[in-house]
């Protein structure tokens, strides 16, 4: 795991406090609301007149990541980003995180430091402060649990339940790339397991691999809403695939959904990769997971403001509850029912 030839330091050598000290010694704050951070019994956060938004996500080795092909720095980065994505999905801004780690003796101090490099890089980019955590041992795999804390003025909070009939359905970025990236990584893993001399063939796949291993959260979309004075009626982040998120949003809002297959944004690399694997690219967008894009609905009045916004696609509209959940298929114009398939191998 390390480029250097140095022997990895076992966790037992530094002890819990030595480890926490090594992992957190370089922390700098970006938020004036972070009053007390690592080193006391609890962190202290000073919020003025805003509401607080809190979310937690746990990443478990063997369930959410495979250390065979996951660079540790990316893993740290991703463990933060998936949480920030949930804060943005409330139309709030993340401010602080806490990080809890359970590691077995198989993991060295240097490996945990690499994870923390990724965590600190995400803190730097998204301007959030690491203010605490917990460190413990695990008998089997590695577990990373991150809690993110954010704020927003109460009137700007966007929940899943506000979508109204005729609202536009929009998504940020493109979908299915993280799933396509995972398929490539899994394919190369099985090739490698059969023949350890084979070099992985990942050429031309940078974009989809990065989408799987080092995703980003849609900070700029929330900033855009603020700048343009746009208040989405409902929003959710896409962690389990478009189908299941559409249904979550529609059920919470008690509405129906109609989207158009040819409007779903899919990157060309995702399309070619899925075709190489004899899989349908639309299915990667609908049922693949971990894109961390934002799915939102907005009243029709915002159509002119949103229609030429780079990085936002209008994919359909909200219908009456009794109309159900449908996608108009490309070419044939036939209506396909949207079913929640979710991303099964990533149980939440
Ligand atoms: P306590 O025994 O009171 O739970 P700990 O010894 O677990 O305290 O933690 C000491 C300090 O270090 C606390 O501020 C805690 O938030 C922080 N901390 C512990 N583990 C981590 C970690 N993995 N990452 C960041 N901060 C941590
Ligand atoms: Mg503790």
Short mmCIF file of C-alpha atoms and ligand atoms in Angstrom, two decimals:
data_model
loop_
_atom_site.label_atom_id
_atom_site.label_comp_id
_atom_site.label_asym_id
_atom_site.label_seq_id
_atom_site.Cartn_x
_atom_site.Cartn_y
_atom_site.Cartn_z
CA UNK A 1 0.00 0.00 0.00
CA UNK A 2 2.93 2.34 0.59
CA UNK A 3 5.28 3.43 -2.15
CA UNK A 4 8.18 3.52 0.28
CA UNK A 5 9.82 0.33 1.40
CA UNK A 6 9.52 1.33 5.07
CA UNK A 7 7.86 -1.24 7.31
CA UNK A 8 4.27 -0.21 8.07
CA UNK A 9 3.74 0.86 11.68
CA UNK A 10 1.33 -1.42 13.53
CA UNK A 11 -1.51 0.34 15.34
CA UNK A 12 -0.37 -1.21 18.63
CA UNK A 13 2.89 0.72 18.43
CA UNK A 14 1.34 4.20 18.65
CA UNK A 15 -1.67 3.54 20.90
CA UNK A 16 -5.08 5.20 20.56
CA UNK A 17 -4.05 8.69 21.65
CA UNK A 18 -0.87 8.64 19.61
CA UNK A 19 -2.94 7.61 16.60
CA UNK A 20 -5.53 10.36 17.06
CA UNK A 21 -2.70 12.87 17.45
CA UNK A 22 -1.04 11.67 14.21
CA UNK A 23 -4.29 11.69 12.28
CA UNK A 24 -5.49 15.11 13.38
CA UNK A 25 -2.37 17.18 13.95
CA UNK A 26 -2.63 19.22 10.72
CA UNK A 27 -6.25 20.24 11.02
CA UNK A 28 -7.03 23.87 10.15
CA UNK A 29 -10.49 25.41 10.51
CA UNK A 30 -12.41 27.11 7.69
CA UNK A 31 -15.65 27.96 9.53
CA UNK A 32 -16.02 30.58 12.21
CA UNK A 33 -18.80 28.49 13.72
CA UNK A 34 -16.24 25.79 14.74
CA UNK A 35 -15.34 26.94 18.27
CA UNK A 36 -13.86 23.78 19.82
CA UNK A 37 -12.59 20.84 17.78
CA UNK A 38 -10.51 17.71 18.40
CA UNK A 39 -8.96 17.41 21.85
CA UNK A 40 -11.80 17.99 24.28
CA UNK A 41 -14.74 15.82 25.33
CA UNK A 42 -16.97 17.28 22.65
CA UNK A 43 -16.83 19.80 19.83
CA UNK A 44 -18.56 23.17 20.21
CA UNK A 45 -20.34 24.76 17.26
CA UNK A 46 -21.86 28.23 17.32
CA UNK A 47 -24.78 28.69 14.95
CA UNK A 48 -26.43 32.07 14.70
CA UNK A 49 -30.04 32.08 13.55
CA UNK A 50 -29.92 29.13 11.17
CA UNK A 51 -31.25 25.61 11.45
CA UNK A 52 -28.82 22.71 11.82
CA UNK A 53 -28.84 19.77 9.40
CA UNK A 54 -27.17 16.50 10.49
CA UNK A 55 -26.48 13.30 8.57
CA UNK A 56 -24.38 10.15 9.03
CA UNK A 57 -23.14 7.53 6.60
CA UNK A 58 -21.06 4.48 7.33
CA UNK A 59 -18.71 2.80 4.83
CA UNK A 60 -17.97 -0.85 5.58
CA UNK A 61 -15.15 -2.84 3.98
CA UNK A 62 -16.52 -5.65 1.81
CA UNK A 63 -19.95 -3.99 1.61
CA UNK A 64 -19.24 -0.47 0.36
CA UNK A 65 -15.62 -0.73 -0.73
CA UNK A 66 -13.00 -3.27 -1.69
CA UNK A 67 -9.47 -2.44 -0.53
CA UNK A 68 -8.06 -4.42 -3.46
CA UNK A 69 -8.84 -1.59 -5.86
CA UNK A 70 -9.76 1.37 -3.66
CA UNK A 71 -6.91 3.83 -3.07
CA UNK A 72 -6.99 4.79 0.61
CA UNK A 73 -6.82 8.51 -0.05
CA UNK A 74 -9.85 8.26 -2.34
CA UNK A 75 -11.67 6.23 0.28
CA UNK A 76 -11.18 8.99 2.84
CA UNK A 77 -12.31 11.58 0.33
CA UNK A 78 -15.39 9.61 -0.66
CA UNK A 79 -16.40 8.92 2.94
CA UNK A 80 -16.68 12.69 3.45
CA UNK A 81 -18.27 13.51 0.08
CA UNK A 82 -21.15 11.03 0.43
CA UNK A 83 -22.15 12.84 3.64
CA UNK A 84 -21.78 16.33 2.20
CA UNK A 85 -24.03 15.24 -0.65
CA UNK A 86 -26.83 14.56 1.85
CA UNK A 87 -26.42 18.03 3.36
CA UNK A 88 -26.57 19.68 -0.09
CA UNK A 89 -29.65 17.59 -0.87
CA UNK A 90 -31.42 19.54 1.90
CA UNK A 91 -30.29 22.78 0.17
CA UNK A 92 -28.04 23.41 3.17
CA UNK A 93 -24.31 24.05 3.47
CA UNK A 94 -22.02 21.63 5.29
CA UNK A 95 -19.83 23.18 7.98
CA UNK A 96 -18.36 20.46 10.22
CA UNK A 97 -17.74 16.71 10.14
CA UNK A 98 -16.81 14.06 12.68
CA UNK A 99 -15.03 10.88 11.60
CA UNK A 100 -15.15 7.55 13.42
CA UNK A 101 -12.90 4.69 12.45
CA UNK A 102 -12.81 1.05 13.45
CA UNK A 103 -9.65 -0.66 12.19
CA UNK A 104 -8.16 -4.11 12.61
CA UNK A 105 -4.46 -4.83 13.19
CA UNK A 106 -4.19 -5.58 9.48
CA UNK A 107 -4.34 -1.82 8.86
CA UNK A 108 -1.17 0.19 9.53
CA UNK A 109 -0.85 3.69 10.94
CA UNK A 110 0.39 4.85 7.52
CA UNK A 111 -2.74 3.42 5.85
CA UNK A 112 -4.96 5.40 8.23
CA UNK A 113 -2.86 8.49 7.56
CA UNK A 114 -3.53 8.08 3.84
CA UNK A 115 -7.26 7.87 4.53
CA UNK A 116 -6.96 11.08 6.56
CA UNK A 117 -5.12 12.79 3.69
CA UNK A 118 -8.22 12.19 1.59
CA UNK A 119 -10.49 13.34 4.41
CA UNK A 120 -8.49 16.54 4.82
CA UNK A 121 -8.45 17.16 1.07
CA UNK A 122 -12.26 16.97 1.03
CA UNK A 123 -12.36 19.34 4.04
CA UNK A 124 -10.16 21.77 2.14
CA UNK A 125 -12.19 21.66 -1.07
CA UNK A 126 -15.62 21.84 0.55
CA UNK A 127 -14.47 24.16 3.37
CA UNK A 128 -15.69 21.96 6.19
CA UNK A 129 -13.96 21.41 9.53
CA UNK A 130 -13.10 18.06 11.09
CA UNK A 131 -14.10 18.67 14.72
CA UNK A 132 -14.01 15.22 16.30
CA UNK A 133 -14.56 11.53 16.01
CA UNK A 134 -13.89 8.22 17.62
CA UNK A 135 -11.25 5.56 17.12
CA UNK A 136 -11.62 1.92 18.01
CA UNK A 137 -10.46 -1.51 16.95
CA UNK A 138 -12.34 -3.93 14.75
CA UNK A 139 -11.94 -7.71 14.63
CA UNK A 140 -12.47 -7.96 10.90
CA UNK A 141 -12.68 -5.18 8.35
CA UNK A 142 -12.28 -1.45 8.25
CA UNK A 143 -15.28 0.77 9.03
CA UNK A 144 -15.42 4.52 8.48
CA UNK A 145 -18.39 6.46 9.78
CA UNK A 146 -18.72 10.15 9.02
CA UNK A 147 -21.25 12.59 10.43
CA UNK A 148 -21.75 15.89 8.66
CA UNK A 149 -23.31 18.99 10.18
CA UNK A 150 -24.63 21.83 8.05
CA UNK A 151 -26.78 24.92 8.28
CA UNK A 152 -29.37 26.81 6.27
CA UNK A 153 -31.96 29.42 6.94
CA UNK A 154 -35.14 27.52 7.71
CA UNK A 155 -37.02 28.87 4.70
CA UNK A 156 -34.44 27.49 2.27
CA UNK A 157 -34.54 23.89 3.48
CA UNK A 158 -35.76 21.56 0.70
CA UNK A 159 -37.30 18.24 1.68
CA UNK A 160 -38.42 15.30 -0.42
CA UNK A 161 -42.08 15.99 0.02
CA UNK A 162 -42.72 19.30 -1.74
CA UNK A 163 -43.07 18.28 -5.41
CA UNK A 164 -46.32 19.47 -7.07
CA UNK A 165 -48.05 18.40 -10.26
CA UNK A 166 -46.50 20.09 -13.37
CA UNK A 167 -43.19 20.84 -11.63
CA UNK A 168 -40.12 20.15 -13.76
CA UNK A 169 -37.93 17.19 -12.79
CA UNK A 170 -34.21 17.98 -13.09
CA UNK A 171 -30.89 16.28 -12.39
CA UNK A 172 -27.37 17.62 -12.07
CA UNK A 173 -24.36 16.21 -13.92
CA UNK A 174 -24.61 12.80 -15.54
CA UNK A 175 -25.78 9.42 -14.32
CA UNK A 176 -24.59 5.82 -14.41
CA UNK A 177 -20.85 6.58 -14.59
CA UNK A 178 -20.06 5.34 -11.08
CA UNK A 179 -21.83 2.06 -11.87
CA UNK A 180 -19.95 1.66 -15.17
CA UNK A 181 -16.69 2.38 -13.30
CA UNK A 182 -17.49 -0.28 -10.74
CA UNK A 183 -18.17 -2.84 -13.49
CA UNK A 184 -14.73 -2.15 -14.99
CA UNK A 185 -13.02 -2.45 -11.58
CA UNK A 186 -14.83 -5.72 -10.83
CA UNK A 187 -13.94 -7.10 -14.27
CA UNK A 188 -10.26 -6.28 -13.82
CA UNK A 189 -10.35 -7.73 -10.31
CA UNK A 190 -11.51 -11.11 -11.59
CA UNK A 191 -8.91 -11.05 -14.38
CA UNK A 192 -6.26 -10.31 -11.75
CA UNK A 193 -7.49 -13.04 -9.44
CA UNK A 194 -7.14 -15.58 -12.26
CA UNK A 195 -3.71 -14.42 -13.33
CA UNK A 196 -1.70 -12.21 -10.99
CA UNK A 197 0.71 -11.27 -13.80
CA UNK A 198 -2.00 -9.54 -15.82
CA UNK A 199 -1.85 -5.77 -15.72
CA UNK A 200 -5.27 -4.14 -15.38
CA UNK A 201 -6.60 -2.56 -18.56
CA UNK A 202 -8.13 0.71 -17.44
CA UNK A 203 -7.16 2.89 -20.42
CA UNK A 204 -9.72 5.47 -21.48
CA UNK A 205 -11.77 4.82 -18.36
CA UNK A 206 -10.46 7.64 -16.16
CA UNK A 207 -13.74 9.50 -15.95
CA UNK A 208 -15.93 6.59 -14.85
CA UNK A 209 -13.27 5.24 -12.46
CA UNK A 210 -13.03 8.62 -10.81
CA UNK A 211 -16.81 8.80 -10.55
CA UNK A 212 -16.76 5.49 -8.66
CA UNK A 213 -13.64 5.99 -6.54
CA UNK A 214 -13.56 9.72 -5.92
CA UNK A 215 -17.02 11.24 -6.42
CA UNK A 216 -17.85 14.90 -5.80
CA UNK A 217 -20.87 16.46 -4.10
CA UNK A 218 -22.88 19.17 -5.88
CA UNK A 219 -21.87 22.20 -3.85
CA UNK A 220 -22.11 24.50 -6.89
CA UNK A 221 -25.76 23.65 -7.51
CA UNK A 222 -26.78 24.80 -4.03
CA UNK A 223 -24.72 27.97 -4.56
CA UNK A 224 -26.49 28.47 -7.91
CA UNK A 225 -29.94 28.18 -6.29
CA UNK A 226 -28.94 30.79 -3.77
CA UNK A 227 -27.50 33.17 -6.34
CA UNK A 228 -30.50 32.86 -8.67
CA UNK A 229 -33.10 32.89 -5.91
CA UNK A 230 -34.40 29.47 -6.97
CA UNK A 231 -36.23 27.41 -4.36
CA UNK A 232 -36.62 23.78 -5.51
CA UNK A 233 -39.89 22.20 -4.36
CA UNK A 234 -38.27 18.84 -3.52
CA UNK A 235 -34.75 17.41 -3.65
CA UNK A 236 -32.87 14.17 -2.98
CA UNK A 237 -29.34 13.03 -3.76
CA UNK A 238 -28.84 10.10 -6.11
CA UNK A 239 -26.99 7.47 -4.13
CA UNK A 240 -29.05 4.43 -5.14
CA UNK A 241 -29.90 5.09 -8.80
CA UNK A 242 -32.39 7.41 -10.46
CA UNK A 243 -35.38 5.01 -10.32
CA UNK A 244 -35.35 4.48 -6.62
CA UNK A 245 -34.73 8.18 -5.84
CA UNK A 246 -37.56 9.25 -8.15
CA UNK A 247 -39.88 6.91 -6.32
CA UNK A 248 -38.73 8.11 -2.88
CA UNK A 249 -39.41 11.67 -3.93
CA UNK A 250 -42.75 10.86 -5.57
CA UNK A 251 -43.99 8.83 -2.60
CA UNK A 252 -42.99 11.53 -0.11
CA UNK A 253 -44.69 14.20 -2.26
CA UNK A 254 -47.70 12.02 -3.18
CA UNK A 255 -47.33 12.69 -6.89
CA UNK A 256 -46.72 10.79 -10.14
CA UNK A 257 -43.63 10.98 -12.35
CA UNK A 258 -43.03 11.12 -16.07
CA UNK A 259 -39.48 11.21 -17.42
CA UNK A 260 -38.03 10.83 -20.93
CA UNK A 261 -35.27 8.31 -21.56
CA UNK A 262 -33.59 10.50 -24.19
CA UNK A 263 -33.30 13.35 -21.66
CA UNK A 264 -31.35 11.35 -19.07
CA UNK A 265 -27.77 12.70 -19.08
CA UNK A 266 -25.26 9.89 -19.63
CA UNK A 267 -21.55 10.46 -20.34
CA UNK A 268 -20.18 8.94 -23.61
CA UNK A 269 -17.65 6.87 -21.62
CA UNK A 270 -20.50 5.35 -19.65
CA UNK A 271 -22.34 4.52 -22.87
CA UNK A 272 -19.34 2.83 -24.56
CA UNK A 273 -18.38 0.94 -21.39
CA UNK A 274 -21.90 -0.38 -20.83
CA UNK A 275 -22.12 -1.41 -24.48
CA UNK A 276 -18.77 -3.25 -24.24
CA UNK A 277 -20.25 -5.16 -21.32
CA UNK A 278 -23.46 -5.86 -23.27
CA UNK A 279 -25.43 -3.82 -20.78
CA UNK A 280 -27.96 -1.06 -21.43
CA UNK A 281 -26.55 2.40 -20.50
CA UNK A 282 -30.00 3.62 -19.39
CA UNK A 283 -30.07 0.84 -16.82
CA UNK A 284 -26.81 2.13 -15.32
CA UNK A 285 -28.48 5.52 -14.84
CA UNK A 286 -31.74 4.08 -13.52
CA UNK A 287 -30.45 1.31 -11.30
CA UNK A 288 -26.74 1.97 -10.76
CA UNK A 289 -25.74 3.76 -7.60
CA UNK A 290 -23.30 6.23 -6.15
CA UNK A 291 -23.56 9.07 -8.64
CA UNK A 292 -24.14 11.64 -5.87
CA UNK A 293 -25.90 13.95 -8.28
CA UNK A 294 -28.93 15.93 -7.11
CA UNK A 295 -32.44 15.13 -8.31
CA UNK A 296 -34.85 18.03 -7.77
CA UNK A 297 -38.19 19.41 -8.83
CA UNK A 298 -38.91 23.08 -9.48
CA UNK A 299 -42.08 25.00 -10.38
CA UNK A 300 -42.55 25.60 -14.13
CA UNK A 301 -41.97 29.36 -13.61
CA UNK A 302 -38.26 28.65 -13.25
CA UNK A 303 -38.08 27.00 -16.67
CA UNK A 304 -36.31 29.91 -18.36
CA UNK A 305 -33.79 30.22 -15.54
CA UNK A 306 -32.91 26.55 -15.52
CA UNK A 307 -33.14 25.48 -19.16
CA UNK A 308 -29.69 26.71 -20.22
CA UNK A 309 -27.91 26.08 -16.95
CA UNK A 310 -24.77 24.04 -17.59
CA UNK A 311 -24.72 20.81 -15.62
CA UNK A 312 -28.49 20.68 -15.17
CA UNK A 313 -30.84 18.54 -17.31
CA UNK A 314 -34.62 18.70 -17.32
CA UNK A 315 -35.64 15.05 -17.61
CA UNK A 316 -39.41 15.18 -17.15
CA UNK A 317 -42.29 16.52 -15.10
CA UNK A 318 -44.40 15.75 -12.08
CA UNK A 319 -47.83 14.24 -12.75
CA UNK A 320 -50.91 13.40 -10.71
CA UNK A 321 -50.49 10.73 -8.05
CA UNK A 322 -52.82 8.35 -9.92
CA UNK A 323 -50.72 8.56 -13.09
CA UNK A 324 -47.95 6.41 -11.53
CA UNK A 325 -44.24 6.42 -12.37
CA UNK A 326 -43.29 6.19 -16.05
CA UNK A 327 -40.44 6.70 -18.50
CA UNK A 328 -41.10 7.42 -22.19
CA UNK A 329 -38.68 5.08 -23.98
CA UNK A 330 -36.24 6.39 -26.58
CA UNK A 331 -37.37 5.93 -30.18
CA UNK A 332 -40.47 3.83 -29.58
CA UNK A 333 -42.30 6.40 -27.38
CA UNK A 334 -43.69 3.52 -25.36
CA UNK A 335 -44.26 4.04 -21.63
CA UNK A 336 -42.09 1.93 -19.34
CA UNK A 337 -42.98 1.69 -15.68
CA UNK A 338 -40.23 2.90 -13.32
CA UNK A 339 -39.53 0.40 -10.58
CA UNK A 340 -37.31 0.88 -7.55
CA UNK A 341 -34.42 -1.43 -8.06
CA UNK A 342 -31.87 0.42 -5.98
CA UNK A 343 -28.30 -0.57 -5.75
CA UNK A 344 -28.61 -3.95 -4.11
CA UNK A 345 -24.99 -4.76 -3.29
CA UNK A 346 -24.75 -1.48 -1.37
CA UNK A 347 -27.18 -1.96 1.43
CA UNK A 348 -27.63 1.28 3.32
P1 LIG B 1 -13.51 10.23 24.67
O1 LIG B 1 -12.78 9.19 25.41
O2 LIG B 1 -13.96 11.41 25.45
O3 LIG B 1 -14.55 9.67 23.73
P2 LIG B 1 -11.51 10.15 22.67
O4 LIG B 1 -10.25 9.75 23.31
O5 LIG B 1 -12.28 9.13 21.91
O6 LIG B 1 -12.40 10.90 23.72
O7 LIG B 1 -11.22 11.36 21.67
C1 LIG B 1 -10.38 12.43 22.06
C2 LIG B 1 -10.58 13.55 21.07
O8 LIG B 1 -10.17 13.13 19.77
C3 LIG B 1 -12.03 13.99 20.90
O9 LIG B 1 -12.01 15.38 20.62
C4 LIG B 1 -12.50 13.22 19.70
O10 LIG B 1 -13.56 13.89 19.05
C5 LIG B 1 -11.23 13.19 18.85
N1 LIG B 1 -11.13 12.00 17.99
C6 LIG B 1 -11.11 10.71 18.37
N2 LIG B 1 -10.97 9.87 17.31
C7 LIG B 1 -10.90 10.68 16.22
C8 LIG B 1 -10.77 10.44 14.82
N3 LIG B 1 -10.68 9.20 14.29
N4 LIG B 1 -10.75 11.50 13.99
C9 LIG B 1 -10.86 12.75 14.49
N5 LIG B 1 -10.98 13.05 15.78
C10 LIG B 1 -10.99 12.03 16.66
MG1 LIG B 2 -14.14 8.30 22.13
#
